[in-house]
Amino acid sequence: MKFEQLDINTTLLNNAVACGYTDTTPIQDQVMPLLRAGSDVLACAPTGTGKTAAFLLPIMNELLGSTDIADTKALILAPTRELALQIGLEVEKYARDTAIRYALVIGGESIDDQLYLINRGVDLIVATPGRLHQLLDEQLIDLRALQFLVIDECDRMLDLGFITTIRKIVHKLPNKRQTALFSATLQEETELLARELLRKPIKVEVKAAPLDMALINQTVYYVDKQNKMNLLLHILKEEAVPSALIFVRTRADAEKVADALLKAGLDAAALHGDLEQVDRQHIFKDFMNNRIALLVATDVAARGIDIPTLTYVFNYELPNEPETYLHRIGRTGRANKTGFAISLCSNAELRFLKPIKALIGKKKFTTIEQHAFSYAPREKGTPRNSASFKGNIRNKTCDITQSEDLL
Ligand code: ADP
Ligand code: MG
């Protein structure tokens, strides 16, 4: 339906429309009326389908209707600090020009700062389970007036082993509350958890739309490992890529690739699990706000991160699981905008490419063998043809410094 038709607070509605939303997504269509009617909901829909707004808008609408201003009435639990931060940014957008106040309760940051905010009074808290549990346990935070609980990215919560912590948190919350559980996939454990924590839950499921893939231009370049950086620099320049998420396999690779990009004079940063939390958050925020153009990330660090303006995803290294490939490229081609997924495939990675192509369909890929840094994928024993310049016209416009030590 049209956003304008949603019967919610006008400021809230205008803020959502100001985000560029015109129509609600299918999961929003289904979840919003249920939450507004007071039902507990178990909602499952693929990543990038607008689940955050599906719970935030109805809850924030209730918060705006509430007269009792001092207490925290809504709690959103997210599995990682990055996701909590991202939800926080979305709360900020929708809360513009309203009296809604929120706080983040996440690990790796000053407890005192978080408590200071909370003690001044917040309507909504976005939290990761560990830190929230700590504050509840030490009775530093009072959630006795809580009315809404959302557990977001439930599948990841389970994967990361947060189930016990979540149980402990929920035991400290009022029984009389509305609870919603959101997930990108439905595992058996998710349903069990829903049965345990939710009251007469209504299950809503939206399946992945296969059409989405049509919006993503998928290109594979065959290239020798040692030429990947040169090729990446070449593509970035050639296609005037404004901003990109670049996936690598390991933390060390993330550092190396980001360093090489920096050396080439580009605006890049690495995001991976070895970084201090404060640094991760800065980097993440800078990328979200377009202050960093190129983010080089490992799968774990980037999981669940959604950047609405992202048009380019690079697989600097191919993942070994085809599902991971889908996850990676699913971050672009959102909301009817075309996205580009560019994979740099070395000879050794051909074995990863095969299952990826099998999963997605060979026809969806454009394969580029002839380019400034081509090699021909070869059978064992055939002569090597690496790093040859094939006289492609692209060469002529490529004035990027070639460097052996880039990677
Ligand atoms: P999910 O949690 O399902 O992975 P998000 O809530 O993070 O997805 O939303 C993905 C992107 O879609 C965000 O950038 C969000 O701002 C945007 N979005 C949400 N609802 C709509 C809508 N109705 N129309 C267009 N874009 C939307
Ligand atoms: Mg989400």
Short mmCIF file of C-alpha atoms in Angstrom, two decimals, residues 219-225 227-233 235 246-247 313-318 325 341-347 349 353 371 375:
data_model
loop_
_atom_site.label_atom_id
_atom_site.label_comp_id
_atom_site.label_asym_id
_atom_site.label_seq_id
_atom_site.Cartn_x
_atom_site.Cartn_y
_atom_site.Cartn_z
CA THR A 219 30.16 -9.60 -13.56
CA VAL A 220 33.06 -11.96 -13.10
CA TYR A 221 36.57 -11.00 -14.11
CA TYR A 222 39.10 -13.77 -14.47
CA VAL A 223 42.34 -12.48 -13.04
CA ASP A 224 45.52 -13.73 -11.45
CA LYS A 225 45.69 -13.30 -7.73
CA ASN A 227 46.83 -8.71 -10.42
CA LYS A 228 43.66 -8.32 -8.42
CA MET A 229 44.58 -5.00 -6.87
CA ASN A 230 45.55 -3.49 -10.18
CA LEU A 231 42.33 -4.70 -11.74
CA LEU A 232 40.26 -3.41 -8.83
CA LEU A 233 41.88 0.02 -9.12
CA ILE A 235 37.55 -0.88 -12.48
CA ILE A 246 34.63 -4.88 -0.98
CA PHE A 247 34.56 -8.39 0.42
CA VAL A 313 29.71 -4.80 -4.19
CA PHE A 314 33.06 -6.34 -5.02
CA ASN A 315 34.06 -9.87 -4.29
CA TYR A 316 37.78 -9.28 -4.13
CA GLU A 317 37.91 -12.86 -3.06
CA LEU A 318 35.14 -15.32 -3.73
CA TYR A 325 27.91 -14.86 -2.23
CA ALA A 341 28.25 -7.12 -8.14
CA ILE A 342 31.76 -7.54 -9.47
CA SER A 343 33.78 -10.64 -8.66
CA LEU A 344 37.49 -11.04 -9.16
CA CYS A 345 38.10 -14.71 -9.72
CA SER A 346 41.55 -16.22 -9.72
CA ASN A 347 42.36 -19.59 -11.11
CA GLU A 349 38.84 -19.70 -7.04
CA LEU A 353 32.60 -19.93 -8.81
CA HIS A 371 40.76 -7.00 -19.82
CA TYR A 375 44.63 -14.38 -17.77
#
